[in-house]
């Protein structure tokens, strides 16, 4: 009233109307200016980002919401090979507001596959299938239903079926002009996704590969297959398999090409697999007699010692399954096989039975060095292995003679004789020298393993040119003397790796005699200026076959008796210690 009175006194009625109209126009201009100036700052509602942790074994739920006028955008999680979340966008056109929902991600080891998204709006229906994800992950089905209405958005948490490993996620979207309501997944620990990790059944090492399988194990010789049977198995595990050649010289392609390949595969009980026709209550070890079997050195370093390492722990209660059977090999090492297993061997390649075992080991364990066992890695040592051989072959002597002053008994010297290559051409002279120094000399070539093992065990000193025959040092008693005669031509690296180093782990005392060019029969086959005599490294550079054919296959040895004499005296000295 005071305002009207003031205007009435100051202005006429006509001037009041003009003033009011002018004020209205000014307000309108100010409002339009305000909208024009601040238009760049106006826009859709900011993105809504929610991150909700759902437990230690679950990923984060990521929800992104973006408001616009004409579209619905649904972002579903995509899982890469490492289980990381990436965003895959699927754009849908709608008649009203936009809803953006990101469905929860399963654990990275779980199976995610085809997602089916059904959208129901006021006028149309869209069905969208997202791409299959990571070939190593299992298939699951996600169904997302979008329903447009006028009041609320509702998201229902995933229902997880452990037995079928299928995750069904139902998401219902309801549009509203005033309210968005999002319900996060509620996951009970008892309902959490069970991640089945595929533990490798097989182990690959420097010189070997082997598989240790426990549970229900089926061995089918006709198909060279070993099945590990389990009740529950993921698709990832079902697709896993291993190819194994059960011979302990993995890096040697020539040897392994001769070995039969076996397949090791985990399977479900419900799968079509061979049914057991013969059940066993003891473990089994499956190994090959191919490769370099037949060479005395390789028989021990590739088969016998690895077989001891693999099966000794069963104390005879183990079944041997032989692939690539060699009957003569079995006859040769029958004492070893009988010492490790109480059961008759099975030639698994020709056996028509389907054998079932509680445990199967495919392949053999071995240390990467030749004729050696690392006691820090395994439960056994080379001393244990030699004790086992002494027991298996009924060998009497555990220790070599220890010479005392005035003692009448002479130490026994064994000269390993060879008929083909790397043989002594003056064995008689060597024996005569040894006898003059106080040795009792035995000269013999290995034939029957059992009888030869007794001869070796009865001796205190063994000498021979580098070759497979020196492998018989495994039968020597402890503290015996081992003399390796190294041929001409750069054979030192073989002599060291094959026999010098291994002999130390056998509690033997090692001596080495390297012959000169004049002591080699190669001087009778090649002229003095030939590379074979003057430049052995040039022959080595031509490859193993060239080296072997010359220095191992064509060479015999004529020892210089006077030069060799100190070596025999040193052996006597060591026997006094």
XYZ file of C-alpha atoms in Angstrom:
577
model
C 0.000 0.000 0.000
C 2.842 2.354 0.786
C 4.313 1.534 -2.621
C 1.064 2.360 -4.435
C 0.689 5.611 -2.419
C 4.204 6.678 -3.282
C 3.644 6.065 -7.015
C 0.313 7.856 -6.940
C 1.952 10.944 -5.474
C 4.975 10.922 -7.821
C 3.497 9.813 -11.147
C 0.253 10.026 -12.991
C -1.731 6.833 -13.787
C -0.614 6.911 -17.435
C 3.036 7.283 -16.410
C 2.681 4.377 -13.961
C 1.543 2.028 -16.733
C 4.424 3.088 -18.962
C 6.898 2.536 -16.105
C 5.563 -0.990 -15.337
C 5.691 -2.035 -18.984
C 9.285 -0.770 -19.254
C 10.319 -2.713 -16.150
C 8.845 -5.921 -17.622
C 10.751 -5.461 -20.892
C 14.011 -4.854 -19.014
C 13.559 -8.048 -16.976
C 12.902 -10.007 -20.118
C 16.054 -8.619 -21.808
C 18.132 -9.450 -18.714
C 16.788 -13.030 -18.640
C 17.541 -13.580 -22.337
C 21.030 -12.141 -21.903
C 21.621 -14.463 -18.956
C 20.653 -17.524 -21.005
C 22.804 -16.393 -23.947
C 25.923 -15.747 -21.865
C 25.725 -18.935 -19.767
C 24.439 -21.287 -22.483
C 27.906 -22.850 -22.969
C 27.907 -23.885 -19.338
C 24.613 -25.721 -19.577
C 24.515 -29.395 -20.633
C 23.320 -32.846 -19.687
C 23.579 -34.146 -16.190
C 27.072 -35.309 -15.255
C 28.047 -38.976 -15.636
C 27.134 -41.141 -12.699
C 29.939 -43.487 -11.735
C 29.469 -46.087 -9.063
C 32.117 -48.580 -8.001
C 31.032 -51.214 -5.570
C 33.364 -53.900 -4.203
C 31.600 -57.219 -3.872
C 34.205 -59.274 -2.154
C 37.762 -60.508 -2.399
C 37.129 -62.942 -5.229
C 34.931 -60.628 -7.338
C 35.658 -57.693 -9.588
C 34.208 -54.202 -9.199
C 30.739 -53.318 -10.441
C 31.091 -50.287 -12.714
C 27.971 -48.288 -13.572
C 28.182 -45.287 -15.862
C 25.081 -43.154 -16.492
C 24.862 -40.365 -19.077
C 21.755 -38.322 -19.629
C 20.676 -37.257 -23.113
C 17.420 -36.782 -24.969
C 17.219 -39.459 -27.602
C 19.294 -42.531 -26.759
C 19.856 -45.423 -24.344
C 23.425 -46.604 -24.057
C 24.184 -49.930 -22.417
C 27.794 -50.786 -21.663
C 28.574 -54.429 -20.989
C 31.909 -55.609 -19.581
C 34.329 -57.336 -21.893
C 37.035 -59.486 -20.480
C 40.433 -59.757 -22.044
C 42.861 -62.646 -21.656
C 44.199 -61.321 -18.391
C 40.722 -60.905 -16.858
C 40.854 -57.114 -17.172
C 37.681 -55.122 -17.759
C 37.353 -53.211 -20.983
C 34.251 -51.426 -22.204
C 32.183 -52.492 -25.154
C 29.501 -50.009 -26.103
C 26.190 -50.890 -27.670
C 24.029 -47.883 -28.596
C 20.253 -48.198 -28.710
C 17.775 -45.504 -29.865
C 14.781 -44.966 -27.611
C 11.847 -42.597 -27.432
C 12.601 -41.021 -24.069
C 15.477 -40.712 -21.598
C 18.794 -42.608 -21.517
C 19.828 -45.359 -19.095
C 23.395 -46.553 -18.892
C 24.050 -49.746 -16.996
C 27.181 -51.837 -16.725
C 26.615 -55.418 -15.649
C 29.016 -57.018 -13.132
C 32.027 -58.929 -14.292
C 32.668 -62.518 -13.306
C 35.972 -63.670 -11.862
C 38.657 -63.777 -14.555
C 39.026 -67.558 -14.375
C 35.276 -68.023 -14.898
C 33.666 -68.612 -18.214
C 32.077 -65.707 -20.073
C 30.536 -66.156 -23.440
C 27.432 -65.071 -25.314
C 25.361 -62.296 -23.798
C 21.795 -61.810 -24.872
C 20.283 -58.425 -24.302
C 16.598 -57.888 -24.797
C 15.258 -54.356 -24.743
C 11.546 -53.659 -24.390
C 10.511 -50.023 -24.894
C 7.152 -48.393 -25.392
C 7.113 -49.212 -29.086
C 9.945 -51.571 -30.186
C 12.136 -54.533 -29.050
C 15.869 -54.880 -29.723
C 17.881 -58.086 -29.213
C 21.650 -57.736 -29.135
C 24.281 -60.435 -28.760
C 27.738 -59.355 -27.592
C 30.918 -61.046 -28.837
C 32.333 -64.170 -27.301
C 35.219 -63.464 -25.013
C 38.642 -65.091 -24.599
C 38.941 -68.572 -26.059
C 40.335 -69.997 -22.807
C 37.296 -68.932 -20.767
C 34.082 -70.854 -20.490
C 30.736 -69.877 -21.994
C 28.101 -68.311 -19.818
C 24.807 -66.684 -20.759
C 23.815 -63.253 -19.616
C 20.344 -62.067 -20.269
C 19.570 -58.419 -19.804
C 16.023 -57.213 -20.112
C 15.308 -53.502 -20.370
C 11.775 -52.326 -19.739
C 10.847 -48.657 -20.098
C 8.163 -47.262 -17.780
C 7.663 -44.019 -15.853
C 8.898 -44.492 -12.308
C 12.125 -46.395 -11.536
C 15.259 -48.290 -12.602
C 15.837 -51.638 -10.956
C 18.877 -53.948 -11.306
C 18.733 -57.503 -10.043
C 22.022 -59.148 -8.943
C 23.395 -62.245 -10.732
C 22.271 -65.735 -9.819
C 25.207 -68.127 -9.968
C 24.793 -71.844 -10.455
C 27.946 -73.622 -9.300
C 27.166 -77.006 -10.816
C 26.380 -75.778 -14.305
C 28.834 -72.822 -14.119
C 26.257 -70.613 -15.811
C 25.711 -67.067 -14.753
C 22.329 -65.524 -15.554
C 22.203 -61.808 -14.999
C 18.873 -60.084 -15.283
C 18.816 -56.341 -15.498
C 15.562 -54.471 -15.651
C 15.622 -50.800 -16.554
C 12.664 -48.506 -15.949
C 12.881 -44.902 -17.148
C 11.584 -42.056 -15.065
C 11.766 -38.280 -15.381
C 12.371 -37.851 -11.672
C 14.130 -40.867 -10.113
C 16.880 -43.424 -10.822
C 17.244 -46.314 -8.420
C 20.090 -48.798 -8.728
C 20.300 -51.933 -6.660
C 23.856 -53.349 -6.378
C 24.515 -57.103 -6.419
C 24.276 -58.874 -3.109
C 26.647 -61.847 -3.175
C 26.844 -64.278 -0.329
C 30.163 -66.020 0.254
C 28.466 -69.368 -0.043
C 27.199 -68.354 -3.489
C 30.521 -67.032 -4.720
C 31.829 -68.235 -8.036
C 34.121 -71.209 -7.729
C 37.203 -70.734 -9.852
C 38.724 -73.987 -11.017
C 42.371 -73.536 -11.798
C 43.861 -76.003 -14.221
C 46.940 -77.282 -12.433
C 49.462 -78.620 -14.930
C 49.682 -82.399 -14.788
C 53.054 -82.419 -16.530
C 56.423 -80.918 -15.701
C 59.076 -79.924 -18.220
C 62.689 -79.719 -17.097
C 65.995 -79.253 -18.874
C 66.556 -82.921 -19.712
C 63.168 -84.538 -19.191
C 59.387 -84.175 -19.057
C 57.063 -86.216 -16.884
C 53.465 -86.189 -15.649
C 52.341 -87.116 -12.134
C 48.623 -87.895 -12.093
C 46.673 -88.845 -8.979
C 43.059 -89.922 -8.538
C 41.238 -92.080 -11.063
C 43.685 -92.626 -13.918
C 42.969 -94.629 -17.073
C 45.763 -95.924 -19.311
C 44.757 -97.030 -22.803
C 47.706 -98.496 -24.656
C 45.990 -98.909 -28.038
C 45.507 -95.148 -28.347
C 48.614 -94.110 -26.352
C 46.357 -92.140 -24.008
C 46.292 -91.458 -20.285
C 43.100 -89.944 -18.816
C 42.785 -88.172 -15.483
C 39.124 -88.618 -14.517
C 37.366 -86.056 -12.318
C 33.777 -85.294 -11.331
C 33.772 -81.574 -12.080
C 35.810 -79.972 -14.816
C 35.693 -76.585 -16.473
C 35.795 -76.180 -20.231
C 39.227 -74.647 -19.797
C 40.432 -77.838 -18.106
C 38.654 -80.018 -20.644
C 40.580 -78.369 -23.448
C 43.930 -78.947 -21.718
C 46.120 -81.866 -22.794
C 49.806 -82.735 -22.829
C 51.886 -84.681 -25.333
C 54.721 -86.569 -23.677
C 57.530 -88.773 -24.953
C 58.514 -90.712 -21.806
C 62.281 -90.835 -22.286
C 64.632 -88.727 -20.178
C 66.609 -86.890 -22.866
C 64.123 -84.248 -23.922
C 66.490 -81.866 -25.707
C 67.913 -84.533 -28.043
C 65.695 -84.537 -31.130
C 67.356 -87.634 -32.594
C 66.698 -89.707 -29.494
C 63.165 -88.375 -28.956
C 62.135 -89.021 -32.566
C 62.370 -92.736 -31.786
C 60.108 -92.525 -28.735
C 56.367 -93.124 -28.900
C 54.274 -90.070 -28.022
C 51.584 -90.286 -25.339
C 48.669 -87.942 -24.658
C 47.722 -86.982 -21.112
C 44.271 -85.427 -20.760
C 41.866 -84.531 -17.912
C 38.274 -85.694 -18.555
C 34.865 -85.714 -16.843
C 33.235 -88.904 -15.655
C 30.349 -88.198 -18.029
C 32.555 -88.058 -21.116
C 32.896 -90.974 -23.497
C 36.174 -92.587 -22.437
C 37.429 -96.183 -22.409
C 35.968 -98.141 -19.499
C 38.291 -99.944 -17.091
C 38.786 -103.630 -17.767
C 41.550 -104.117 -15.211
C 41.816 -102.249 -11.912
C 45.033 -101.863 -9.929
C 45.549 -100.751 -6.341
C 49.179 -99.701 -6.804
C 50.799 -96.777 -8.685
C 52.225 -97.156 -12.191
C 55.253 -95.710 -13.969
C 55.172 -95.526 -17.767
C 58.525 -95.167 -19.575
C 60.156 -95.854 -22.932
C 63.009 -98.163 -23.907
C 63.689 -96.362 -27.196
C 65.949 -93.327 -27.641
C 69.567 -94.412 -27.189
C 68.712 -97.554 -25.248
C 71.322 -100.201 -26.018
C 74.253 -97.863 -25.438
C 75.567 -98.784 -21.995
C 76.151 -95.167 -20.988
C 72.680 -94.026 -22.090
C 71.059 -97.076 -20.517
C 72.168 -95.783 -17.138
C 72.001 -92.006 -17.506
C 68.726 -91.892 -19.482
C 66.784 -94.857 -18.066
C 68.182 -96.745 -15.060
C 69.088 -93.803 -12.817
C 65.902 -91.838 -13.741
C 63.823 -94.973 -13.117
C 65.437 -95.304 -9.697
C 64.671 -91.645 -8.908
C 61.057 -91.985 -10.016
C 60.054 -95.328 -8.526
C 62.295 -96.045 -5.535
C 59.923 -94.263 -3.154
C 57.236 -96.903 -3.783
C 59.440 -99.602 -2.231
C 58.568 -102.160 -4.895
C 54.812 -101.528 -4.809
C 54.698 -100.098 -8.326
C 53.677 -101.359 -11.739
C 56.013 -100.688 -14.669
C 54.351 -99.961 -18.026
C 56.839 -100.301 -20.884
C 56.397 -98.475 -24.171
C 58.788 -99.123 -27.088
C 59.643 -102.462 -25.511
C 63.099 -104.009 -26.086
C 63.159 -107.587 -24.786
C 66.961 -107.744 -24.756
C 67.099 -104.574 -22.653
C 64.727 -106.084 -20.104
C 66.868 -109.231 -19.917
C 70.017 -107.151 -19.438
C 68.580 -105.074 -16.597
C 66.268 -107.663 -15.059
C 68.029 -107.369 -11.688
C 67.415 -103.595 -11.644
C 63.741 -103.962 -12.608
C 63.189 -106.666 -9.994
C 64.806 -104.458 -7.361
C 62.409 -101.600 -8.089
C 59.141 -103.452 -8.737
C 57.610 -106.638 -7.369
C 55.275 -106.986 -10.347
C 55.626 -108.341 -13.843
C 56.188 -105.737 -16.525
C 53.331 -104.773 -18.846
C 54.052 -104.132 -22.506
C 51.486 -101.364 -22.694
C 51.796 -100.849 -26.473
C 50.387 -104.284 -27.296
C 48.159 -104.737 -24.256
C 44.421 -104.772 -25.047
C 43.297 -104.051 -21.495
C 42.161 -100.661 -20.240
C 44.135 -100.266 -17.020
C 43.007 -98.088 -14.111
C 45.395 -96.902 -11.386
C 45.207 -94.591 -8.353
C 48.428 -92.882 -9.508
C 50.355 -92.862 -12.776
C 53.684 -91.229 -13.593
C 54.284 -90.830 -17.319
C 57.984 -90.315 -18.036
C 60.966 -90.339 -15.694
C 62.568 -87.773 -13.415
C 66.266 -87.053 -13.842
C 68.959 -84.590 -12.896
C 70.294 -82.581 -15.831
C 73.897 -83.766 -15.370
C 75.017 -87.165 -16.652
C 75.191 -90.127 -14.238
C 74.362 -87.816 -11.355
C 71.705 -87.316 -8.703
C 71.400 -84.024 -6.831
C 70.623 -84.945 -3.192
C 69.395 -81.390 -2.536
C 66.687 -81.743 -5.199
C 65.749 -85.377 -4.683
C 65.406 -87.667 -1.705
C 68.305 -89.810 -2.935
C 71.984 -89.493 -3.845
C 74.395 -91.423 -6.038
C 75.542 -93.219 -2.910
C 71.973 -94.457 -2.437
C 71.897 -95.557 -6.061
C 75.163 -97.483 -5.727
C 73.880 -99.135 -2.557
C 70.769 -100.166 -4.499
C 72.913 -101.673 -7.296
C 75.046 -103.530 -4.777
C 71.888 -105.012 -3.277
C 70.237 -105.824 -6.644
C 73.330 -107.555 -8.064
C 74.376 -109.107 -4.718
C 77.761 -107.361 -4.772
C 79.990 -108.022 -1.773
C 82.371 -105.084 -1.450
C 81.281 -101.684 -0.149
C 84.786 -100.150 0.096
C 88.054 -100.517 -1.784
C 91.202 -101.920 -0.217
C 93.274 -99.636 1.948
C 96.959 -100.530 1.587
C 99.014 -100.605 4.758
C 102.767 -101.027 5.100
C 103.792 -104.673 5.121
C 100.420 -105.796 3.757
C 100.649 -108.822 1.484
C 97.360 -108.379 -0.369
C 97.686 -106.679 -3.772
C 95.182 -104.176 -5.131
C 93.270 -105.380 -8.205
C 93.525 -103.343 -11.420
C 90.811 -103.797 -14.058
C 91.712 -102.824 -17.631
C 88.533 -102.282 -19.667
C 89.095 -103.897 -23.054
C 87.275 -102.810 -26.221
C 87.018 -104.788 -29.462
C 86.132 -102.009 -31.878
C 87.298 -98.415 -31.331
C 89.254 -96.641 -28.608
C 90.871 -99.882 -27.547
C 94.387 -100.360 -26.185
C 96.729 -101.791 -28.805
C 99.388 -102.673 -26.187
C 97.288 -104.120 -23.374
C 99.974 -106.694 -22.639
C 102.592 -104.031 -21.990
C 100.227 -102.118 -19.705
C 99.484 -105.248 -17.701
C 103.167 -106.098 -17.379
C 103.933 -102.602 -16.102
C 101.112 -102.767 -13.568
C 102.227 -106.138 -12.218
C 105.747 -104.827 -11.758
C 104.354 -102.037 -9.586
C 102.440 -104.429 -7.309
C 99.002 -104.754 -8.953
C 97.006 -107.879 -9.628
C 95.756 -107.258 -13.197
C 92.371 -108.233 -14.638
C 91.674 -107.604 -18.326
C 88.141 -108.200 -19.538
C 85.495 -106.834 -21.883
C 81.981 -106.321 -20.556
C 79.435 -108.890 -21.766
C 76.890 -110.185 -19.276
C 76.006 -107.304 -16.985
C 75.503 -109.313 -13.790
C 78.799 -111.189 -14.015
C 80.711 -108.094 -15.118
C 79.277 -106.103 -12.212
C 80.810 -108.661 -9.832
C 84.213 -108.344 -11.513
C 84.168 -104.545 -11.307
C 83.087 -104.628 -7.687
C 86.006 -106.909 -6.831
C 88.590 -104.392 -8.125
C 90.232 -101.391 -6.498
C 91.393 -99.587 -9.632
C 89.621 -99.348 -13.009
C 91.170 -97.885 -16.147
C 89.991 -97.530 -19.725
C 89.758 -95.246 -22.738
C 86.833 -92.822 -22.734
C 83.681 -94.662 -23.827
C 80.453 -96.272 -22.670
C 82.322 -99.108 -20.948
C 83.505 -96.680 -18.262
C 79.900 -96.434 -17.068
C 80.664 -99.587 -15.063
C 82.337 -97.402 -12.443
C 78.881 -97.444 -10.799
C 79.775 -100.945 -9.541
C 83.144 -99.952 -8.026
C 83.399 -99.961 -4.232
C 83.764 -96.612 -2.502
C 87.234 -95.009 -2.443
C 88.279 -97.012 -5.493
C 90.511 -95.346 -8.111
C 89.165 -94.490 -11.550
C 91.667 -93.734 -14.345
C 90.176 -92.284 -17.539
C 92.409 -92.299 -20.612
C 91.358 -89.355 -22.798
C 91.818 -89.823 -26.586
C 93.433 -87.267 -28.864
C 91.371 -84.579 -30.592
C 89.662 -82.396 -27.973
C 87.613 -85.054 -26.229
C 88.228 -83.431 -22.823
C 84.763 -81.857 -22.543
C 83.097 -85.249 -23.014
C 85.471 -86.921 -20.582
C 84.739 -84.313 -17.937
C 80.953 -84.207 -18.238
C 80.340 -87.924 -18.757
C 82.681 -89.484 -16.209
C 85.096 -87.171 -14.376
C 82.487 -85.073 -12.585
C 80.016 -87.933 -11.947
C 82.742 -90.104 -10.375
C 83.155 -87.580 -7.554
C 79.519 -88.056 -6.501
C 80.162 -91.825 -6.436
C 82.889 -91.393 -3.799
C 85.621 -92.450 -6.233
C 89.116 -91.003 -6.598
C 89.622 -89.747 -10.137
C 92.802 -89.716 -12.216
C 93.085 -88.630 -15.855
C 95.642 -89.456 -18.522
C 95.530 -87.465 -21.792
C 97.322 -89.148 -24.643
C 99.571 -87.306 -27.070
C 99.194 -87.388 -30.837
C 102.018 -89.946 -31.002
C 99.975 -92.356 -28.851
C 96.980 -92.241 -31.211
C 96.541 -94.568 -34.196
C 95.260 -91.540 -36.152
C 98.879 -90.806 -37.131
C 98.764 -93.996 -39.181
C 95.613 -92.879 -41.047
C 96.301 -89.189 -41.819
C 99.359 -87.270 -43.085
C 101.173 -85.124 -40.506
C 99.832 -81.863 -41.951
C 96.170 -82.961 -42.008
C 93.634 -80.927 -39.994
C 92.655 -84.061 -38.034
C 96.108 -84.020 -36.457
C 97.110 -80.385 -36.649
C 93.803 -78.605 -36.077
C 91.189 -80.734 -34.193
C 88.986 -77.655 -33.441
C 88.361 -77.257 -37.178
C 86.890 -80.774 -37.224
C 84.735 -79.989 -34.195
C 83.305 -76.963 -35.974
C 81.990 -79.280 -38.705
C 79.528 -80.747 -36.194
C 79.079 -83.718 -33.901
C 78.930 -86.359 -36.635
C 82.224 -85.245 -38.172
C 83.877 -85.115 -34.744
C 82.535 -88.508 -33.639
C 83.388 -90.296 -36.874
C 87.059 -89.336 -36.545
C 88.074 -89.067 -32.914
C 85.699 -91.624 -31.416
C 85.126 -94.151 -34.201
C 88.532 -94.314 -35.920
C 90.958 -93.934 -33.026
C 92.727 -96.553 -30.930
C 95.370 -95.940 -28.283
C 98.939 -97.148 -27.815
C 99.993 -95.941 -24.369
C 103.506 -94.676 -23.813
C 104.397 -97.034 -20.955
C 107.068 -94.781 -19.444
C 104.777 -91.755 -19.567
C 101.854 -93.706 -18.056
C 103.894 -95.164 -15.184
C 103.455 -92.137 -12.799
C 99.679 -92.439 -13.119
C 99.701 -96.027 -11.835
C 102.034 -95.009 -9.004
C 99.662 -92.174 -8.052
C 96.809 -94.670 -7.851
C 98.809 -96.798 -5.414
C 99.512 -93.730 -3.339
C 95.793 -92.900 -3.129
C 95.025 -96.433 -1.969
C 97.336 -95.853 0.988
C 95.283 -92.875 2.169
